[in-house]
XYZ file of C-alpha atoms in Angstrom:
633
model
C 98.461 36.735 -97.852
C 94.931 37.910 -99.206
C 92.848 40.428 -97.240
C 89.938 37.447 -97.033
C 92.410 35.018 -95.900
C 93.931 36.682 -93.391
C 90.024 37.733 -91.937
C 89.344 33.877 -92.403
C 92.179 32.962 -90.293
C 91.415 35.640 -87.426
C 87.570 34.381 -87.484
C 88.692 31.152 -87.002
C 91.046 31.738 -83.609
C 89.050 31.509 -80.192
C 87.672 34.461 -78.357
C 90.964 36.090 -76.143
C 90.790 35.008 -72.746
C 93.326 35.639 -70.140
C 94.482 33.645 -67.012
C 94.999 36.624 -64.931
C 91.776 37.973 -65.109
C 89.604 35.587 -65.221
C 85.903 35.721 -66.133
C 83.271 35.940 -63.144
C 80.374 34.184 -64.780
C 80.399 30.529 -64.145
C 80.550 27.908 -66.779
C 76.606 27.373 -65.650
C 74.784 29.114 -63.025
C 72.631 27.103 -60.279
C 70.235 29.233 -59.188
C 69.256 28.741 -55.427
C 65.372 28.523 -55.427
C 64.562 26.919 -52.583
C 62.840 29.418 -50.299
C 60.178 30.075 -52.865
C 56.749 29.345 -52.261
C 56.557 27.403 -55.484
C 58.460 25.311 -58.361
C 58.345 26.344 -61.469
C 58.903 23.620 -64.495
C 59.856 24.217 -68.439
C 58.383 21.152 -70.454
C 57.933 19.992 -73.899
C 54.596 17.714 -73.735
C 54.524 15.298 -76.771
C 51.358 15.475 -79.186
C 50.561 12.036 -81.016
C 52.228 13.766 -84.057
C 55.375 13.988 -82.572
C 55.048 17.693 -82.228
C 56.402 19.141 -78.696
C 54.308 21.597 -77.285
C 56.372 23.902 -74.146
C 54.723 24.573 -71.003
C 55.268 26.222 -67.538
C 54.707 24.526 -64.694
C 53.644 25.949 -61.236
C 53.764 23.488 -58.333
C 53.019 25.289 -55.084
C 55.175 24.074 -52.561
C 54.117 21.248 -50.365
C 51.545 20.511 -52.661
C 49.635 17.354 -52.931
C 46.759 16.176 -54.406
C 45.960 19.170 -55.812
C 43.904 19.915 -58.857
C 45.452 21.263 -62.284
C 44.482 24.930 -63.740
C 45.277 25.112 -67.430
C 45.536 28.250 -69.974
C 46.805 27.185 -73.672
C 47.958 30.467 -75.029
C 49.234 32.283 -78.716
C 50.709 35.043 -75.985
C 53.916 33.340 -74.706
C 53.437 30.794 -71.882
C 56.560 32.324 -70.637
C 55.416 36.034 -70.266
C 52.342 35.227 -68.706
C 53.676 33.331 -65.863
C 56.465 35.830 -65.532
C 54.327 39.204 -64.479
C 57.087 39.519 -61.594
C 60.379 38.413 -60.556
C 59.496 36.854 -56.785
C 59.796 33.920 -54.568
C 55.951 34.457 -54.441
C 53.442 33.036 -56.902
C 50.859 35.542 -56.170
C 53.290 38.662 -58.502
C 54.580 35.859 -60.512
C 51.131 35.589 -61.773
C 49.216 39.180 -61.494
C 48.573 40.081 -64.830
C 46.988 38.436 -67.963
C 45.873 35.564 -68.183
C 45.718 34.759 -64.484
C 42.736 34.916 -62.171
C 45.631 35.365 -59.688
C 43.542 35.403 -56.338
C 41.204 32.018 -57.133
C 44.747 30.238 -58.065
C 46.537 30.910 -55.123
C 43.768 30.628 -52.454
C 42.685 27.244 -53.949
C 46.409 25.935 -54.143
C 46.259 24.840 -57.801
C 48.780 23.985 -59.986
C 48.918 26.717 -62.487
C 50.029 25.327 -65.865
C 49.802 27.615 -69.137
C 51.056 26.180 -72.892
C 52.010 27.674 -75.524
C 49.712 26.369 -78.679
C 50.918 25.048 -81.525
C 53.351 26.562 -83.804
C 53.847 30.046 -81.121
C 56.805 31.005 -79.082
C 58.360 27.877 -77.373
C 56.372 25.479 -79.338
C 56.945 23.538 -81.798
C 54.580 22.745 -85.543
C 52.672 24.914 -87.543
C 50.965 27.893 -86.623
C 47.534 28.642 -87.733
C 45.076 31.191 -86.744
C 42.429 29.869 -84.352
C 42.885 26.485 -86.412
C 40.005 24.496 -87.056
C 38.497 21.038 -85.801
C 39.989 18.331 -88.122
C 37.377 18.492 -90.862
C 37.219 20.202 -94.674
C 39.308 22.703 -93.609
C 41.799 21.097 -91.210
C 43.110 17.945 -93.424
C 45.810 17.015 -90.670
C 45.333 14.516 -87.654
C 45.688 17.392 -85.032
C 43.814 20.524 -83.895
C 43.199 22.323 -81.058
C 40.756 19.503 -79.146
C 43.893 16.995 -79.599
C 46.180 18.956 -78.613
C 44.622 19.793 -75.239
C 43.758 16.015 -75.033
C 46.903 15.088 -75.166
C 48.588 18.145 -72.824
C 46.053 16.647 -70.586
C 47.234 13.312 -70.443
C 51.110 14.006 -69.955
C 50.245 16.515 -66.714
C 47.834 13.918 -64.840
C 50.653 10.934 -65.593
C 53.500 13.475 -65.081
C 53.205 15.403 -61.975
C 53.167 13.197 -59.080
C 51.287 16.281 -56.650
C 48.355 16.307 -58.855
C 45.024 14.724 -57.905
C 44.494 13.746 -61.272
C 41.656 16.360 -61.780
C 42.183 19.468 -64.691
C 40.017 22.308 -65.380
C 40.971 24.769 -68.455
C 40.251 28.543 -68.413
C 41.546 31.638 -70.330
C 39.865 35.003 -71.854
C 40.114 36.241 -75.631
C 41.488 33.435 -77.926
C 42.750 31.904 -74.333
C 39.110 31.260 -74.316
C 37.705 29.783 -77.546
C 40.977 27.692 -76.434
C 38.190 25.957 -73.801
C 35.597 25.537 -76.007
C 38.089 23.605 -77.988
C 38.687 21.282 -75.288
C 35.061 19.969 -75.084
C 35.159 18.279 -78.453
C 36.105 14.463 -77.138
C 37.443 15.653 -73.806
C 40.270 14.118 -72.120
C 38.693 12.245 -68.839
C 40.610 14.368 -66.601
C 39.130 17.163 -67.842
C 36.818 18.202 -65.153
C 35.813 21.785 -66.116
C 35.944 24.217 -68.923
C 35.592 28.359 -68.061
C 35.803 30.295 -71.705
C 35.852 33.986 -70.418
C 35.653 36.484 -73.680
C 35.749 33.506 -76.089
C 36.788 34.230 -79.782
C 33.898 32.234 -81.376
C 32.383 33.037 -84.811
C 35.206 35.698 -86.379
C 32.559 37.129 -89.251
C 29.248 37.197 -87.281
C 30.241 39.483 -84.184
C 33.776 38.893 -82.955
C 37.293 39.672 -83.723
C 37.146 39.804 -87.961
C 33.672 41.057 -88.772
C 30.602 42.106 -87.670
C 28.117 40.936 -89.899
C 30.272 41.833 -93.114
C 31.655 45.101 -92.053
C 35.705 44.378 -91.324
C 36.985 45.100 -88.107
C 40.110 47.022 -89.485
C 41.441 48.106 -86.178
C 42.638 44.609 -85.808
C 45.199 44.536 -88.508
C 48.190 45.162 -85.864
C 46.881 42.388 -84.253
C 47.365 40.756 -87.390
C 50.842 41.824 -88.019
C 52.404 41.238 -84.679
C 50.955 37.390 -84.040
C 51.068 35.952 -87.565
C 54.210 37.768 -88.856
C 56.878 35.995 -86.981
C 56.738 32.624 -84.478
C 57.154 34.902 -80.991
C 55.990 38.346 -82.131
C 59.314 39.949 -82.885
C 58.022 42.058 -85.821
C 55.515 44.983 -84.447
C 53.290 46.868 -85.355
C 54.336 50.440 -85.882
C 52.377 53.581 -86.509
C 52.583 56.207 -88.486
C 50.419 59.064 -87.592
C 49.493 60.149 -83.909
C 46.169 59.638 -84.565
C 44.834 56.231 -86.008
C 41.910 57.827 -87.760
C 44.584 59.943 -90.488
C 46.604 56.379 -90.649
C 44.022 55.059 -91.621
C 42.415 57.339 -94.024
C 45.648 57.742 -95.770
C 45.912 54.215 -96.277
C 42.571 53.916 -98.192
C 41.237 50.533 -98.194
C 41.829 48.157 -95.279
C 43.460 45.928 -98.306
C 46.161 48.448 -99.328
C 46.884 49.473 -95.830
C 47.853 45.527 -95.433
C 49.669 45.706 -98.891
C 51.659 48.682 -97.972
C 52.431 46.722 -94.375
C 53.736 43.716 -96.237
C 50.515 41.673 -94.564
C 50.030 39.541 -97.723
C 53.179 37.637 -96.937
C 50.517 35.935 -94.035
C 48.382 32.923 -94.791
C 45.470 34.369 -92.398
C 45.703 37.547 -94.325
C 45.281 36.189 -97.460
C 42.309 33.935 -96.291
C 40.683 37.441 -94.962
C 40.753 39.002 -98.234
C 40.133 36.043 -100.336
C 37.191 35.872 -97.782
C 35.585 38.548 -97.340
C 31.716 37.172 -97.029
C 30.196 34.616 -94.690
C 31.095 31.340 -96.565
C 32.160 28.017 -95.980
C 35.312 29.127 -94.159
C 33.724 31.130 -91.662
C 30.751 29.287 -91.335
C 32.735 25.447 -90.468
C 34.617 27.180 -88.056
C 32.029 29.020 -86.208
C 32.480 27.675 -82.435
C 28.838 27.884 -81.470
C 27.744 25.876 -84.708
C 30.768 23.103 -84.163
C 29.715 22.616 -80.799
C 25.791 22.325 -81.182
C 26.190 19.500 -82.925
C 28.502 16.996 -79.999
C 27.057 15.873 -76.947
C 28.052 17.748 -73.950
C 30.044 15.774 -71.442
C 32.157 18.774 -69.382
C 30.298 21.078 -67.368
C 30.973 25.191 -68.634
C 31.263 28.489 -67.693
C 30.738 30.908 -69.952
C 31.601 34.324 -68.997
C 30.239 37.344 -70.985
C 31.225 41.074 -70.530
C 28.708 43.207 -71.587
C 30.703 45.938 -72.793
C 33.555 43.819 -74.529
C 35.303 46.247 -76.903
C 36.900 42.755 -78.809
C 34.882 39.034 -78.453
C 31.070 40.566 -77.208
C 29.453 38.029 -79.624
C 31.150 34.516 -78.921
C 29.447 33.588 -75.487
C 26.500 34.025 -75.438
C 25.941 32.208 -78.588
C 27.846 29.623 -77.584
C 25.413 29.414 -74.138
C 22.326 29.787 -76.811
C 23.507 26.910 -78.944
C 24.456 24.711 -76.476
C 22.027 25.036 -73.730
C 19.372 22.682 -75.268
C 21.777 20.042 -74.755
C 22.008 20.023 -70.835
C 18.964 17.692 -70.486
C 19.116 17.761 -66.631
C 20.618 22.017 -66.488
C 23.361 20.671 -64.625
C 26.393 21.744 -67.184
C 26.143 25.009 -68.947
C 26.237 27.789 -67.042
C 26.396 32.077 -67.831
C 28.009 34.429 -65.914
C 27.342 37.932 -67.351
C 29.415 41.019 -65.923
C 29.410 44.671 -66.379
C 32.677 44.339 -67.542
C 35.499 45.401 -70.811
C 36.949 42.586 -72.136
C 39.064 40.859 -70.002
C 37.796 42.817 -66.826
C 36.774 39.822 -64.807
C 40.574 38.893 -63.450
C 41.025 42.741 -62.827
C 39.469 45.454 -60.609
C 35.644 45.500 -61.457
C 34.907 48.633 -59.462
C 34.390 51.200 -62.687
C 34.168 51.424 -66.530
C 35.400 54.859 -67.860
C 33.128 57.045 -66.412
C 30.661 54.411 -65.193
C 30.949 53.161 -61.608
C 29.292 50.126 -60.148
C 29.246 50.786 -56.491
C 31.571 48.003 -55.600
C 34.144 45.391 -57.479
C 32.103 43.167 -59.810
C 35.039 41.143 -60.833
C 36.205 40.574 -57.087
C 32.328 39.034 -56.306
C 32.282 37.282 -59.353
C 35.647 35.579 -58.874
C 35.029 34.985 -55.059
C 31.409 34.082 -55.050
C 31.222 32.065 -58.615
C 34.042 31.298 -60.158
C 36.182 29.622 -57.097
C 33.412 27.959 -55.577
C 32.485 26.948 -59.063
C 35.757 25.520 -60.293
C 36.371 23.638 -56.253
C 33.250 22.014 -56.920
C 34.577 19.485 -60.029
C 38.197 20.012 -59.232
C 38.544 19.503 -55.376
C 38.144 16.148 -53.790
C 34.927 16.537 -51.171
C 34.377 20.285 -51.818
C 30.792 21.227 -51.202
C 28.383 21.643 -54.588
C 28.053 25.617 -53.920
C 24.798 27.482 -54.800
C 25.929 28.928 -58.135
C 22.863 29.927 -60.431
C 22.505 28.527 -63.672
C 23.005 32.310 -64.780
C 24.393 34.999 -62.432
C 23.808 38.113 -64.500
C 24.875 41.797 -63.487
C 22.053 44.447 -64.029
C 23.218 47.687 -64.723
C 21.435 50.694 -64.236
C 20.175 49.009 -60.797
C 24.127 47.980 -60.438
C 22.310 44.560 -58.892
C 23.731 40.847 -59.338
C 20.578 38.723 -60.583
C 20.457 35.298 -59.953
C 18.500 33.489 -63.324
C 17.306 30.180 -64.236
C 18.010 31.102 -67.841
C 19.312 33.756 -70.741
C 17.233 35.296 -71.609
C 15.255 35.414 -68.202
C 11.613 35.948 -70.104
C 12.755 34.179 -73.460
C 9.120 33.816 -74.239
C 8.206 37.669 -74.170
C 7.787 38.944 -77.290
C 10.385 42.249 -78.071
C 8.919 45.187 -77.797
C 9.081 47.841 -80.398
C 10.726 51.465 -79.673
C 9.835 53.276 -83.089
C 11.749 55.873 -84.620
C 9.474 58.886 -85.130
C 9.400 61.827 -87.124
C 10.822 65.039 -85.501
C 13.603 62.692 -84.529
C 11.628 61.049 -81.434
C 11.216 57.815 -80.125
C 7.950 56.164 -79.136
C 6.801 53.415 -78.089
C 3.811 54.051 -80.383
C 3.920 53.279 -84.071
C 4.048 56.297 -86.587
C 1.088 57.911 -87.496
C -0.480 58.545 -90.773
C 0.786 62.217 -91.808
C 3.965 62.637 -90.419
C 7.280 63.554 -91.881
C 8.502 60.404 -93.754
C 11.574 59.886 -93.176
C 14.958 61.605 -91.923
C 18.120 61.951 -94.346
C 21.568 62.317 -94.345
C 24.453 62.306 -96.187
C 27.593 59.887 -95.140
C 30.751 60.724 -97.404
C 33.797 58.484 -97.047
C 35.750 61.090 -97.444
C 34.905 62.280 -93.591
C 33.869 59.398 -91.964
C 32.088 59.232 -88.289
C 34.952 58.584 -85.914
C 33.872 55.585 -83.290
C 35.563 58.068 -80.345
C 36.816 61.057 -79.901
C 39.688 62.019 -81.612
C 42.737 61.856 -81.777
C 42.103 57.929 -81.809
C 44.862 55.728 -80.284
C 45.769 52.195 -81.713
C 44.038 49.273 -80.058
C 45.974 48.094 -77.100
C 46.353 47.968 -73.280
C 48.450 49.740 -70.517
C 50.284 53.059 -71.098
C 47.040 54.593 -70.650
C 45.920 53.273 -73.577
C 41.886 54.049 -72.936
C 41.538 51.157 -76.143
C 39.159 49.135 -73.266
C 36.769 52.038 -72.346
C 35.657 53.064 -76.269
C 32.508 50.982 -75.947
C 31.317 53.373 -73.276
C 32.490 56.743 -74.261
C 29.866 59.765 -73.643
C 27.777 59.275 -77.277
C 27.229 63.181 -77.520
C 30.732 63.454 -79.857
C 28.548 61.714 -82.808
C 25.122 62.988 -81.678
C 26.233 66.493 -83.031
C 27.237 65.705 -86.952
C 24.772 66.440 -89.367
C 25.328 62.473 -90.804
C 24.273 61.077 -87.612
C 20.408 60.794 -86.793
C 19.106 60.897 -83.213
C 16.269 59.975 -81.570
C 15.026 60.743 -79.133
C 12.046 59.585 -75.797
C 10.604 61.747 -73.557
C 11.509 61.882 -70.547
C 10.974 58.037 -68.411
C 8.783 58.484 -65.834
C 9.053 54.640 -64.896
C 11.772 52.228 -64.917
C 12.450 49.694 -68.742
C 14.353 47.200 -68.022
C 15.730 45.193 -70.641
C 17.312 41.519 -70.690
C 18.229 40.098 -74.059
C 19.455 40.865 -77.631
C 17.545 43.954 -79.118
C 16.995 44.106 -82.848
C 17.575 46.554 -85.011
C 14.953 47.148 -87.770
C 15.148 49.773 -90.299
C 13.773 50.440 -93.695
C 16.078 52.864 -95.243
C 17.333 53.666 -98.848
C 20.610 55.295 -100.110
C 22.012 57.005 -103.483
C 24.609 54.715 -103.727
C 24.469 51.130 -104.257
C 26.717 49.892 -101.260
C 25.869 51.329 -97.466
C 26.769 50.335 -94.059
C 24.081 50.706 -91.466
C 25.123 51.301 -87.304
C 22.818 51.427 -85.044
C 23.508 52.533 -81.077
C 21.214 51.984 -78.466
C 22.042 54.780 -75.441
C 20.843 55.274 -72.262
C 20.500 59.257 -71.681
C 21.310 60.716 -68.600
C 19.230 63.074 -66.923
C 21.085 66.880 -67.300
C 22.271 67.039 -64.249
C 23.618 64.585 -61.563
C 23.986 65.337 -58.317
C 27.171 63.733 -56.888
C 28.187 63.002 -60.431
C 28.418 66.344 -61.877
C 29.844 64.962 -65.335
C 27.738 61.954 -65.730
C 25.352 65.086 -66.238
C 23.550 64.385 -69.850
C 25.955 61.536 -70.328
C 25.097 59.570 -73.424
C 25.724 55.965 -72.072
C 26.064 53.586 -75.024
C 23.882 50.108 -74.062
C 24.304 47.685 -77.457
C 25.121 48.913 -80.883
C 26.730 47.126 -83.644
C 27.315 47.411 -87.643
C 25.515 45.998 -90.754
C 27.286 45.938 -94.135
C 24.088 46.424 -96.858
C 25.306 44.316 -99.445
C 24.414 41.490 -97.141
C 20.929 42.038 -96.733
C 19.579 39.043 -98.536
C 22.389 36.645 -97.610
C 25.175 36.503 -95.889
C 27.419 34.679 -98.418
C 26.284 36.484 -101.813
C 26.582 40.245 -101.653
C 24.419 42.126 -104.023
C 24.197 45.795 -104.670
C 21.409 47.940 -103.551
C 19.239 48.971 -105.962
C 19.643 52.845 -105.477
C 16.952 55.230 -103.595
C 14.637 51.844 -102.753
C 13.376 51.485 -99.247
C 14.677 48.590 -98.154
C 14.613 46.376 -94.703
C 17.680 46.113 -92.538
C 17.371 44.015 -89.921
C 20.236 42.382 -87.613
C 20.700 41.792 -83.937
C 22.755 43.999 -81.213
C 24.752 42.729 -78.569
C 23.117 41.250 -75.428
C 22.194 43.709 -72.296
C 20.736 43.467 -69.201
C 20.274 47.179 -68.316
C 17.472 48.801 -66.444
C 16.818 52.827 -67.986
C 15.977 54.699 -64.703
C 13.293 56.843 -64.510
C 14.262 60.613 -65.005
C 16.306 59.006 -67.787
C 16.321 58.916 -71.657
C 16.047 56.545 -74.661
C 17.996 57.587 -77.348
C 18.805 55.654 -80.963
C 21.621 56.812 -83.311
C 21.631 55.704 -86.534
C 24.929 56.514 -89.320
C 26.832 54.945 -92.306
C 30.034 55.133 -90.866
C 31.977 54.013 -87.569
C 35.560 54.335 -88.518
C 38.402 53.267 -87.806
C 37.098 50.550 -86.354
C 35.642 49.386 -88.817
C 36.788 49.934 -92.978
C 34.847 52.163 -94.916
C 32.208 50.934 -97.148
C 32.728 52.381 -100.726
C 29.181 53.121 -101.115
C 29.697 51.703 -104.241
C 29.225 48.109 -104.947
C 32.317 46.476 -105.788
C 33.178 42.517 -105.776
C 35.344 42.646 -102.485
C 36.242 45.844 -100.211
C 39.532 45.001 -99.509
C 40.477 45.984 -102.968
C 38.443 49.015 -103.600
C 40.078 51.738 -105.281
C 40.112 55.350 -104.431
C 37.527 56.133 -107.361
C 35.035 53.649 -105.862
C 34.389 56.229 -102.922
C 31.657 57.857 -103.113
C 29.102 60.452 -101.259
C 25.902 58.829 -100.749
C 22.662 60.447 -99.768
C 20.810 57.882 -96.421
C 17.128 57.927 -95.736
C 15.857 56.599 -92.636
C 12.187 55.684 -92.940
C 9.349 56.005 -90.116
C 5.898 55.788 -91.628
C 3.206 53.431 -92.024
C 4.266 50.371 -93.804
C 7.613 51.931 -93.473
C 8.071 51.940 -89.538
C 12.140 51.667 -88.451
C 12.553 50.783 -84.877
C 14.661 48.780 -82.868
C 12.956 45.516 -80.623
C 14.027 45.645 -76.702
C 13.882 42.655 -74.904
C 11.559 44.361 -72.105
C 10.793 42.415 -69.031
C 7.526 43.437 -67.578
């Protein structure tokens, strides 16, 4: 008998089991549930494709007529309703994406779906996939899905009162937004926390050209495989040598095997603010449909991942709420996600008491019981309930901005590296230079940098308020400078960023940080003692200065405007206080490094295309750089 044969035949015998000792696992096990405080449910809810979508169920026990709270998730419907193994919802649920306490004390039914194409799901997975249109040529999307998830719960589970309200954070929360394109009538309520909204403008991809690198094991981990068994691994203890040894963002996704993705490909073969980016754009999809769910948009202002998508989404469709009786802003002093966790501190900043706890307790819950609870009272929530910082003081507003028709204010940039509120004068220094080289870029935190992610004390949720001073010192980043405030600005709004600047190359990123300076010393708070307190500050890729979708070099050694917004505040600098406003080339490795020299697309720039460039900020007459604050008188 052949070697292969005789392996053949053995393969082919049943496992060895013996009479006399007997397995001790039963043929199936029954598990005895019934002293928990809820039932939990695995379904597959039928699309009108025919696709199956899976989804956990959470029936509280006893419950009837009770209102439906749904999440639609890329993260495994599974793991988030699996925090804990108990006979209590409550642990069952503490943990993303759960506003645990509202759930429980309003006796929902907690439902969260996987979308699409992820984990227990079945179809075709595509990365925030668009509204059936030019670049979604099938009958389904994200708005029919939800439609029809909608329809199987409220003719499905006999405890419901036939009333659903969706809510998640991140891309749990452009999930939402999705929802209100022809809504399901059950659909009650829609509250997009963090939402993932225009991927090129200001959230997860881009920001406004420059590409948000950090993002790549993101990338790797959700589009590589169905339920995220291939992760991302690292390489170097700190990100900032990864990523420099990599190069380009492109090869560093080459050398990862990232070009076997479809989304990947689409990011390099899309690297300006075309069509693709442009049809998909949340805020402009939704301008254009009549409103018919009342919303909750709710905004952290120091959201290290989505800090663009809601308020544009509140500024685009806020003109559509004829009778201000559907769109509503909450905006917290929070990192992204913050709002379903302890709101008490941020880093180093504390807030006096926990923001998220009032915000879920006083606006959220009496918010979502009003359309989702048969006879619950209307509640006295505020069109916009804003947090101040600086004052650490919940505002109650009829409107975002509060003073929309106050004209910004300009905070020049002044020779000597000073700010003023008073435009340069005739005989003063010119301008301020610097030179950025690619071959040191400006870290965005202290090093040694840690990959972007959460628990482990991973500080990846903190960066956007790290103490400013690490940057403040290096010779390629400009700072200015106010006097002393001897009276309290208080600003509500987007600032703008204005400079007229020039480089020696003919390719230049421009970041610009607005910072709140603390007085030296702190009493109480010894080392909040000079702490530089980033307020707003984003990126702006040069080759995009005349338009967004054609990049052109920059004619070398030209003064040129550069003008783009910042993210929202709603800040308050104390008196005793500083202004300060940093200005660099480089913000890395957050974001890729720009070449300096023009070259088609970034993603494939070569090692030779790096290139020492020599930055001029301007601040004369006819040259004046500044930045526009939103002041409220």
């Amino acid at each position: 008998m052949s070697a292969g044969l005789a392996v053949a035949q053995q393969a082919s015998k049943p496992p060895a089991t013996y009479a006399d000792l007997p397995t001790e696992i039963p043929a199936e096990f029954k598990p005895t549930n019934d002293r928990f405080d809820h039932e939990r449910r695995d379904v597959m809810i039928p699309m009108r494709d025919g696709v199956k979508l899976h989804a956990v169920v959470l029936v509280p026990k006893g419950a009837k007529d009770a209102p439906i709270l749904l999440t639609r998730t890329p993260y495994d419907a599974n793991r988030l309703t699996s925090h804990a193994e108990s006979s209590h919802l409550g642990p069952v649920l503490t943990g993303y994406d759960n506003a645990t306490d509202v759930i429980i004390d309003g006796g929902y039914i907690r439902v969260v779906e996987d979308v699409r194409g992820k984990h227990g799901s079945e179809g075709d997975y595509v990365v925030n996939r668009p509204l059936r249109g030019p670049l979604n040529p099938t009958p389904v999307d994200h708005a029919t899905d939800t439609y029809d998830t909608i329809d199987w719960l409220v003719k499905n589970l006999p405890e419901t009162n036939g009333k659903v309200g969706i809510l998640g954070i991140s891309y749990d929360g452009f999930l939402p937004l999705m929802a209100l394109v022809d809504p399901h009538p059950a659909l009650k309520v829609s509250v997009p926390m963090n939402p993932m909204v225009d991927g090129w403008i200001g959230d997860d991809w881009f920001h406004n050209g420059a590409f948000r690198q950090l993002n790549v094991g993101w990338i790797y981990e959700q589009v590589g495989t169905r339920k995220g068994e291939a992760k991302w691994w690292t390489s170097h203890f700190d990100n900032y040598d990864m990523y420099m040894q990599a190069g380009s963002a492109g090869e560093l996704g080459r050398r990862r095997g990232l070009d076997q993705t479809g989304f990947w490909r689409k990011l390099i073969e899309h690297p300006s603010y075309d069509a693709f980016w442009r049809e998909q754009a949340v805020d402009r999809q939704l301008a254009k449909r009549p409103l018919k769910v009342p919303v909750m948009l709710v905004h952290s202002l120091w959201d290290q991942e989505d800090i663009y998508g809601a308020p544009a989404v509140y500024r685009a469709i806020e003109p559509l709420d004829r009778d201000n009786d559907k769109v509503f802003l909450t905006i917290g002093p929070w990192f992204h996600g913050q709002m379903i966790q302890d709101g008490s501190a941020l880093g180093a900043i504390k807030f006096r008491a926990d923001t998220a706890k009032q915000f879920r307790r006083d606006v959220l819950a009496p918010f979502l019981a009003r359309y989702l609870k048969d006879g619950a009272p209307q509640g006295d929530i505020a069109p916009v309930t804003a947090f101040e910082t600086g004052t650490n003081t919940w505002l109650r507003l009829k409107g975002w901005p509060p003073k929309p028709e106050e004209p910004r204010k300009p905070l020049y940039l002044r020779a000597g590296q000073t700010l003023s509120f008073d435009a340069p004068a005739a005989g003063d220094a010119e301008f301020d230079e610097y030179v950025s080289d690619p071959a040191r870029p400006v870290p965005f935190r202290r090093r040694p940098i840690q990959p972007m992610g959460y628990g482990g004390g991973n500080t990846w949720s903190e960066w956007l308020v790290d103490d400013q001073r690490e940057a403040s010192g290096r010779t390629d980043v400009l700072a200015y400078v106010s006097d002393v405030l001897t009276s309290p600005v208080r600003v509500a709004g987007e600032p703008i960023a204005s400079l007229v600047a020039s480089t020696s190359g003919s390719d230049s990123d421009w970041v610009v940080k607005l910072i709140d300076v603390y007085p030296d010393e702190v009493a109480g708070d010894e080392p909040m003692g000079g702490y530089q307190l980033a307020v707003s500050m984003d990126v702006f890729r040069g080759r995009y200065r005349e338009s967004l979708e054609t990049p052109r070099a920059i004619p070398a050694g030209e003064p040129l405007p550069y003008r783009f917004a910042l993210p929202n505040v709603n800040h308050v600098f104390l008196p005793g206080h500083r202004i300060m406003v940093q200005v660099q080339s480089s913000w890395f490795p957050l974001y890729d490094r720009n070449p300096q020299t023009f070259v088609p697309n970034i993603f494939l720039a070569k090692p030779g295309d790096y290139v020492k460039a020599t930055q001029r900020v301007f601040h004369a007459p006819g040259k004046a750089s500044l930045v526009e604050l939103p002041v409220i008188p």
